[in-house]
PDB file of C-alpha atoms in Angstrom:
ATOM      1  CA  MET A   1     111.549  71.500  91.878  1.00 88.00           C
ATOM      2  CA  VAL A   2     110.298  74.672  90.271  1.00 94.00           C
ATOM      3  CA  LYS A   3     106.714  75.499  91.191  1.00 96.00           C
ATOM      4  CA  VAL A   4     104.552  78.135  89.572  1.00 96.00           C
ATOM      5  CA  GLY A   5     101.174  79.751  90.108  1.00 97.00           C
ATOM      6  CA  ASN A   6      99.301  83.001  89.775  1.00 97.00           C
ATOM      7  CA  LEU A   7      97.900  84.912  92.743  1.00 97.00           C
ATOM      8  CA  LEU A   8      95.129  86.321  90.554  1.00 96.00           C
ATOM      9  CA  GLY A   9      94.143  82.943  89.110  1.00 93.00           C
ATOM     10  CA  ASP A  10      91.789  80.291  90.468  1.00 86.00           C
ATOM     11  CA  LEU A  11      90.002  82.746  92.720  1.00 87.00           C
ATOM     12  CA  PRO A  12      87.470  81.003  94.952  1.00 81.00           C
ATOM     13  CA  ALA A  13      83.846  81.204  93.885  1.00 74.00           C
ATOM     14  CA  ARG A  14      81.917  84.064  95.437  1.00 67.00           C
ATOM     15  CA  PRO A  15      80.274  84.743  97.756  1.00 65.00           C
ATOM     16  CA  LEU A  16      82.953  83.573 100.166  1.00 69.00           C
ATOM     17  CA  ALA A  17      81.808  82.251 103.512  1.00 75.00           C
ATOM     18  CA  GLY A  18      85.065  83.560 104.965  1.00 79.00           C
ATOM     19  CA  GLU A  19      88.540  84.429 103.875  1.00 85.00           C
ATOM     20  CA  ALA A  20      90.158  81.757 101.712  1.00 91.00           C
ATOM     21  CA  THR A  21      93.791  80.949 102.497  1.00 94.00           C
ATOM     22  CA  ASP A  22      96.233  78.948 100.334  1.00 95.00           C
ATOM     23  CA  VAL A  23      99.681  78.071 101.658  1.00 97.00           C
ATOM     24  CA  LEU A  24     102.173  78.604  98.824  1.00 97.00           C
ATOM     25  CA  LEU A  25     105.420  77.838 100.653  1.00 97.00           C
ATOM     26  CA  LYS A  26     106.188  76.454 104.092  1.00 96.00           C
ATOM     27  CA  ARG A  27     109.647  76.285 105.635  1.00 95.00           C
ATOM     28  CA  ALA A  28     110.921  76.088 109.227  1.00 93.00           C
ATOM     29  CA  SER A  29     110.653  79.822 109.842  1.00 93.00           C
ATOM     30  CA  VAL A  30     108.635  81.108 106.884  1.00 97.00           C
ATOM     31  CA  ARG A  31     105.131  80.585 105.545  1.00 97.00           C
ATOM     32  CA  ILE A  32     103.875  82.314 102.417  1.00 98.00           C
ATOM     33  CA  GLU A  33     100.111  82.455 101.906  1.00 98.00           C
ATOM     34  CA  ARG A  34      97.616  83.879  99.477  1.00 97.00           C
ATOM     35  CA  ILE A  35      94.532  85.186 101.233  1.00 95.00           C
ATOM     36  CA  VAL A  36      91.385  86.144  99.339  1.00 94.00           C
ATOM     37  CA  SER A  37      88.698  88.247 100.973  1.00 89.00           C
ATOM     38  CA  ALA A  38      85.518  89.761  99.610  1.00 83.00           C
ATOM     39  CA  GLY A  39      84.055  92.150 102.114  1.00 84.00           C
ATOM     40  CA  GLN A  40      85.216  90.175 105.159  1.00 84.00           C
ATOM     41  CA  THR A  41      86.402  92.118 108.166  1.00 88.00           C
ATOM     42  CA  THR A  42      87.651  91.050 111.568  1.00 90.00           C
ATOM     43  CA  PRO A  43      84.654  90.721 113.906  1.00 89.00           C
ATOM     44  CA  GLU A  44      84.089  93.755 116.147  1.00 88.00           C
ATOM     45  CA  GLY A  45      86.221  93.544 119.279  1.00 89.00           C
ATOM     46  CA  LYS A  46      88.492  90.799 117.941  1.00 94.00           C
ATOM     47  CA  TRP A  47      92.187  91.477 117.244  1.00 96.00           C
ATOM     48  CA  TYR A  48      94.773  89.406 115.451  1.00 94.00           C
ATOM     49  CA  ASP A  49      97.685  88.789 117.825  1.00 95.00           C
ATOM     50  CA  GLN A  50     100.345  86.639 116.178  1.00 94.00           C
ATOM     51  CA  ASP A  51     103.537  84.999 117.420  1.00 94.00           C
ATOM     52  CA  ALA A  52     105.319  85.641 114.113  1.00 95.00           C
ATOM     53  CA  ASP A  53     106.073  88.817 112.223  1.00 96.00           C
ATOM     54  CA  GLU A  54     103.759  89.229 109.239  1.00 97.00           C
ATOM     55  CA  TRP A  55     104.790  91.056 106.085  1.00 98.00           C
ATOM     56  CA  VAL A  56     101.620  91.576 104.103  1.00 98.00           C
ATOM     57  CA  LEU A  57     101.107  92.878 100.563  1.00 98.00           C
ATOM     58  CA  LEU A  58      97.866  93.984  99.005  1.00 97.00           C
ATOM     59  CA  VAL A  59      98.111  92.433  95.540  1.00 97.00           C
ATOM     60  CA  SER A  60      94.687  93.370  94.203  1.00 95.00           C
ATOM     61  CA  GLY A  61      91.692  95.197  95.657  1.00 94.00           C
ATOM     62  CA  ALA A  62      91.571  97.568  98.589  1.00 95.00           C
ATOM     63  CA  ALA A  63      91.409  97.274 102.377  1.00 95.00           C
ATOM     64  CA  ARG A  64      91.647  99.163 105.621  1.00 96.00           C
ATOM     65  CA  LEU A  65      93.357  97.986 108.806  1.00 96.00           C
ATOM     66  CA  ARG A  66      93.371  99.294 112.347  1.00 96.00           C
ATOM     67  CA  ILE A  67      96.422  98.928 114.565  1.00 97.00           C
ATOM     68  CA  GLU A  68      95.588  98.744 118.282  1.00 96.00           C
ATOM     69  CA  GLY A  69      96.254 102.069 119.947  1.00 95.00           C
ATOM     70  CA  GLU A  70      95.929 104.090 116.752  1.00 96.00           C
ATOM     71  CA  THR A  71      92.963 106.410 116.249  1.00 96.00           C
ATOM     72  CA  LYS A  72      92.571 105.993 112.492  1.00 97.00           C
ATOM     73  CA  ASP A  73      92.462 103.140 110.043  1.00 97.00           C
ATOM     74  CA  ARG A  74      95.328 102.664 107.618  1.00 97.00           C
ATOM     75  CA  ALA A  75      94.332 102.251 103.974  1.00 96.00           C
ATOM     76  CA  LEU A  76      96.066  99.715 101.769  1.00 96.00           C
ATOM     77  CA  GLU A  77      95.971 100.088  98.007  1.00 96.00           C
ATOM     78  CA  GLU A  78      97.355  97.821  95.320  1.00 96.00           C
ATOM     79  CA  GLY A  79     101.091  97.381  95.822  1.00 97.00           C
ATOM     80  CA  GLY A  80     100.825  98.568  99.423  1.00 98.00           C
ATOM     81  CA  TRP A  81     102.651  96.512 102.040  1.00 98.00           C
ATOM     82  CA  MET A  82     102.836  96.551 105.803  1.00 98.00           C
ATOM     83  CA  LEU A  83     105.130  94.876 108.305  1.00 97.00           C
ATOM     84  CA  LEU A  84     103.127  93.820 111.352  1.00 97.00           C
ATOM     85  CA  PRO A  85     105.599  92.787 114.058  1.00 96.00           C
ATOM     86  CA  ALA A  86     104.722  89.786 116.233  1.00 95.00           C
ATOM     87  CA  HIS A  87     102.048  90.694 118.799  1.00 96.00           C
ATOM     88  CA  CYS A  88     101.171  93.956 117.076  1.00 97.00           C
ATOM     89  CA  ARG A  89      97.427  93.627 117.507  1.00 97.00           C
ATOM     90  CA  HIS A  90      95.483  94.553 114.389  1.00 96.00           C
ATOM     91  CA  ARG A  91      92.107  94.150 112.724  1.00 95.00           C
ATOM     92  CA  VAL A  92      90.876  94.322 109.147  1.00 94.00           C
ATOM     93  CA  THR A  93      88.129  96.949 109.271  1.00 95.00           C
ATOM     94  CA  TRP A  94      87.111  96.940 105.606  1.00 94.00           C
ATOM     95  CA  THR A  95      87.725  95.110 102.338  1.00 91.00           C
ATOM     96  CA  ARG A  96      86.192  95.913  98.981  1.00 89.00           C
ATOM     97  CA  THR A  97      83.026  93.947  98.251  1.00 84.00           C
ATOM     98  CA  GLU A  98      82.647  94.380  94.455  1.00 84.00           C
ATOM     99  CA  ALA A  99      85.578  92.116  93.598  1.00 85.00           C
ATOM    100  CA  PRO A 100      87.928  89.916  95.617  1.00 90.00           C
ATOM    101  CA  THR A 101      90.797  91.459  97.518  1.00 93.00           C
ATOM    102  CA  VAL A 102      93.965  89.368  97.184  1.00 96.00           C
ATOM    103  CA  TRP A 103      96.697  89.484  99.832  1.00 96.00           C
ATOM    104  CA  LEU A 104     100.110  87.941 100.026  1.00 98.00           C
ATOM    105  CA  ALA A 105     101.186  87.216 103.592  1.00 98.00           C
ATOM    106  CA  VAL A 106     104.737  86.230 104.561  1.00 98.00           C
ATOM    107  CA  HIS A 107     104.894  84.975 108.161  1.00 97.00           C
ATOM    108  CA  VAL A 108     108.440  85.085 109.534  1.00 97.00           C
ATOM    109  CA  SER A 109     109.136  83.434 112.870  1.00 92.00           C
ATOM    110  CA  ASN A 110     112.751  84.475 113.328  1.00 72.00           C
TER     111      ASN A 110
ATOM    112  CA  MET B   1     107.251  98.826 114.812  1.00 88.00           C
ATOM    113  CA  VAL B   2     104.811  98.839 111.955  1.00 94.00           C
ATOM    114  CA  LYS B   3     106.411  99.721 108.626  1.00 96.00           C
ATOM    115  CA  VAL B   4     104.593 100.526 105.411  1.00 96.00           C
ATOM    116  CA  GLY B   5     105.429 101.110 101.769  1.00 97.00           C
ATOM    117  CA  ASN B   6     104.157 100.596  98.263  1.00 97.00           C
ATOM    118  CA  LEU B   7     105.889  98.370  95.734  1.00 97.00           C
ATOM    119  CA  LEU B   8     104.564 100.519  92.894  1.00 96.00           C
ATOM    120  CA  GLY B   9     105.654 103.797  94.482  1.00 93.00           C
ATOM    121  CA  ASP B  10     108.998 105.613  94.313  1.00 86.00           C
ATOM    122  CA  LEU B  11     110.058 103.767  91.202  1.00 87.00           C
ATOM    123  CA  PRO B  12     113.637 104.588  90.246  1.00 81.00           C
ATOM    124  CA  ALA B  13     114.119 107.124  87.471  1.00 74.00           C
ATOM    125  CA  ARG B  14     114.500 105.614  84.042  1.00 67.00           C
ATOM    126  CA  PRO B  15     116.512 104.635  82.142  1.00 65.00           C
ATOM    127  CA  LEU B  16     117.918 102.250  84.705  1.00 70.00           C
ATOM    128  CA  ALA B  17     121.587 101.391  84.430  1.00 74.00           C
ATOM    129  CA  GLY B  18     120.750  98.009  85.924  1.00 79.00           C
ATOM    130  CA  GLU B  19     118.130  96.383  88.073  1.00 85.00           C
ATOM    131  CA  ALA B  20     117.314  98.362  91.221  1.00 91.00           C
ATOM    132  CA  THR B  21     116.940  96.338  94.420  1.00 94.00           C
ATOM    133  CA  ASP B  22     115.460  97.531  97.741  1.00 95.00           C
ATOM    134  CA  VAL B  23     115.607  95.283 100.794  1.00 97.00           C
ATOM    135  CA  LEU B  24     112.235  95.515 102.569  1.00 97.00           C
ATOM    136  CA  LEU B  25     112.783  92.988 105.353  1.00 97.00           C
ATOM    137  CA  LYS B  26     115.841  91.074 106.550  1.00 96.00           C
ATOM    138  CA  ARG B  27     115.783  88.324 109.137  1.00 95.00           C
ATOM    139  CA  ALA B  28     118.090  85.410 109.946  1.00 93.00           C
ATOM    140  CA  SER B  29     116.672  83.147 107.267  1.00 93.00           C
ATOM    141  CA  VAL B  30     114.507  85.448 105.137  1.00 97.00           C
ATOM    142  CA  ARG B  31     115.137  88.461 102.947  1.00 97.00           C
ATOM    143  CA  ILE B  32     112.312  90.259 101.137  1.00 98.00           C
ATOM    144  CA  GLU B  33     113.274  92.534  98.248  1.00 98.00           C
ATOM    145  CA  ARG B  34     111.633  94.691  95.635  1.00 97.00           C
ATOM    146  CA  ILE B  35     113.444  94.483  92.318  1.00 95.00           C
ATOM    147  CA  VAL B  36     112.691  96.897  89.477  1.00 93.00           C
ATOM    148  CA  SER B  37     113.835  96.139  85.957  1.00 89.00           C
ATOM    149  CA  ALA B  38     113.211  97.907  82.674  1.00 83.00           C
ATOM    150  CA  GLY B  39     114.391  95.785  79.818  1.00 84.00           C
ATOM    151  CA  GLN B  40     117.275  94.224  81.717  1.00 84.00           C
ATOM    152  CA  THR B  41     118.058  90.600  81.095  1.00 88.00           C
ATOM    153  CA  THR B  42     120.717  88.277  82.461  1.00 90.00           C
ATOM    154  CA  PRO B  43     123.805  88.535  80.223  1.00 89.00           C
ATOM    155  CA  GLU B  44     124.093  85.758  77.639  1.00 88.00           C
ATOM    156  CA  GLY B  45     125.763  82.674  79.123  1.00 89.00           C
ATOM    157  CA  LYS B  46     125.340  83.819  82.725  1.00 94.00           C
ATOM    158  CA  TRP B  47     123.066  81.936  85.138  1.00 96.00           C
ATOM    159  CA  TYR B  48     121.825  82.825  88.588  1.00 94.00           C
ATOM    160  CA  ASP B  49     122.840  80.045  90.994  1.00 95.00           C
ATOM    161  CA  GLN B  50     121.719  80.861  94.532  1.00 94.00           C
ATOM    162  CA  ASP B  51     122.318  79.224  97.898  1.00 94.00           C
ATOM    163  CA  ALA B  52     118.789  80.095  99.103  1.00 95.00           C
ATOM    164  CA  ASP B  53     115.391  79.198  97.750  1.00 96.00           C
ATOM    165  CA  GLU B  54     113.799  82.161  95.976  1.00 97.00           C
ATOM    166  CA  TRP B  55     110.057  82.697  95.827  1.00 98.00           C
ATOM    167  CA  VAL B  56     109.486  85.390  93.246  1.00 98.00           C
ATOM    168  CA  LEU B  57     106.308  87.267  92.310  1.00 98.00           C
ATOM    169  CA  LEU B  58     105.780  89.428  89.271  1.00 97.00           C
ATOM    170  CA  VAL B  59     103.910  92.387  90.752  1.00 97.00           C
ATOM    171  CA  SER B  60     103.705  94.587  87.667  1.00 95.00           C
ATOM    172  CA  GLY B  61     104.965  94.266  84.104  1.00 94.00           C
ATOM    173  CA  ALA B  62     105.963  91.146  82.228  1.00 95.00           C
ATOM    174  CA  ALA B  63     109.030  88.922  81.999  1.00 95.00           C
ATOM    175  CA  ARG B  64     110.389  85.659  80.671  1.00 96.00           C
ATOM    176  CA  LEU B  65     112.753  83.306  82.474  1.00 96.00           C
ATOM    177  CA  ARG B  66     114.726  80.286  81.340  1.00 96.00           C
ATOM    178  CA  ILE B  67     115.428  77.402  83.693  1.00 97.00           C
ATOM    179  CA  GLU B  68     118.628  75.532  82.881  1.00 96.00           C
ATOM    180  CA  GLY B  69     117.869  72.292  81.089  1.00 95.00           C
ATOM    181  CA  GLU B  70     114.490  73.471  79.770  1.00 96.00           C
ATOM    182  CA  THR B  71     114.017  74.142  76.073  1.00 96.00           C
ATOM    183  CA  LYS B  72     111.549  77.010  76.331  1.00 97.00           C
ATOM    184  CA  ASP B  73     111.266  80.210  78.328  1.00 97.00           C
ATOM    185  CA  ARG B  74     108.604  80.497  80.995  1.00 97.00           C
ATOM    186  CA  ALA B  75     106.457  83.637  80.820  1.00 96.00           C
ATOM    187  CA  LEU B  76     105.483  85.509  83.960  1.00 96.00           C
ATOM    188  CA  GLU B  77     102.489  87.812  83.954  1.00 96.00           C
ATOM    189  CA  GLU B  78     101.144  90.051  86.698  1.00 96.00           C
ATOM    190  CA  GLY B  79     100.353  87.966  89.761  1.00 97.00           C
ATOM    191  CA  GLY B  80     102.515  85.120  88.487  1.00 98.00           C
ATOM    192  CA  TRP B  81     104.897  83.539  90.978  1.00 98.00           C
ATOM    193  CA  MET B  82     107.654  80.964  90.786  1.00 98.00           C
ATOM    194  CA  LEU B  83     109.559  78.992  93.407  1.00 97.00           C
ATOM    195  CA  LEU B  84     113.171  78.655  92.332  1.00 97.00           C
ATOM    196  CA  PRO B  85     114.836  76.132  94.653  1.00 96.00           C
ATOM    197  CA  ALA B  86     118.415  76.786  95.771  1.00 95.00           C
ATOM    198  CA  HIS B  87     120.880  76.072  92.957  1.00 96.00           C
ATOM    199  CA  CYS B  88     118.164  75.898  90.317  1.00 97.00           C
ATOM    200  CA  ARG B  89     120.101  77.802  87.663  1.00 97.00           C
ATOM    201  CA  HIS B  90     117.992  80.367  85.846  1.00 96.00           C
ATOM    202  CA  ARG B  91     118.232  83.486  83.699  1.00 95.00           C
ATOM    203  CA  VAL B  92     115.915  86.366  82.960  1.00 94.00           C
ATOM    204  CA  THR B  93     115.648  86.362  79.177  1.00 95.00           C
ATOM    205  CA  TRP B  94     113.287  89.309  78.694  1.00 94.00           C
ATOM    206  CA  THR B  95     111.550  92.074  80.621  1.00 91.00           C
ATOM    207  CA  ARG B  96     109.180  94.663  79.220  1.00 89.00           C
ATOM    208  CA  THR B  97     110.884  97.887  78.171  1.00 84.00           C
ATOM    209  CA  GLU B  98     107.928 100.321  77.910  1.00 84.00           C
ATOM    210  CA  ALA B  99     107.381 100.527  81.669  1.00 85.00           C
ATOM    211  CA  PRO B 100     109.191  99.154  84.714  1.00 90.00           C
ATOM    212  CA  THR B 101     108.705  95.538  85.723  1.00 93.00           C
ATOM    213  CA  VAL B 102     108.364  95.183  89.494  1.00 96.00           C
ATOM    214  CA  TRP B 103     109.274  91.935  91.254  1.00 96.00           C
ATOM    215  CA  LEU B 104     108.925  90.811  94.824  1.00 98.00           C
ATOM    216  CA  ALA B 105     111.600  88.305  95.833  1.00 98.00           C
ATOM    217  CA  VAL B 106     111.505  86.298  99.051  1.00 98.00           C
ATOM    218  CA  HIS B 107     114.820  84.539  99.707  1.00 97.00           C
ATOM    219  CA  VAL B 108     114.459  81.687 102.185  1.00 97.00           C
ATOM    220  CA  SER B 109     117.596  80.032 103.510  1.00 92.00           C
ATOM    221  CA  ASN B 110     116.023  77.233 105.506  1.00 72.00           C
TER     222      ASN B 110
END
């Protein structure tokens, strides 16, 4: 069955207590999510370390990420995407606070 | 290895002879593509009929699609997404001509 939606619609009410994640599609080896953040960052000293590859797109807003072992943050602007291979440790160091930042994440486990 | 890009960058020179497709990620059961169109539509009488599910996002621009058996086109605006199950026959009936329309397509074969 055809399903439709809009990543920029039905944004969660602000202020967000944390990031808000909606699963848009789930298959054996793929999960597509919309993630909405508004100023959230990964807590100091914590790293994401995932079993699956993550292909992430910044749909709206702005963010900065740090990859473990790198000396500078990477900036993501609208339309910017990044492939984070499984177990590539990373943190979100900044997201815009004035308006929500909307991400699309595609988790690929094969 | 981390890879980066921007869906709105390096747009193909216009006028496009046809849609321009870049494969961004390819795995056993998933293929992520950027598709750029500028006025292209599916030729009259032709339908896309795909073996894989396609999750498609309109990143920039505007488009209309027709699902076989429906009596009206469906409009896609920026941020709009659609899950087209395998063998759901569909056509692109219109894309904006003034500026490129950028799609993200995630083909999922399981």
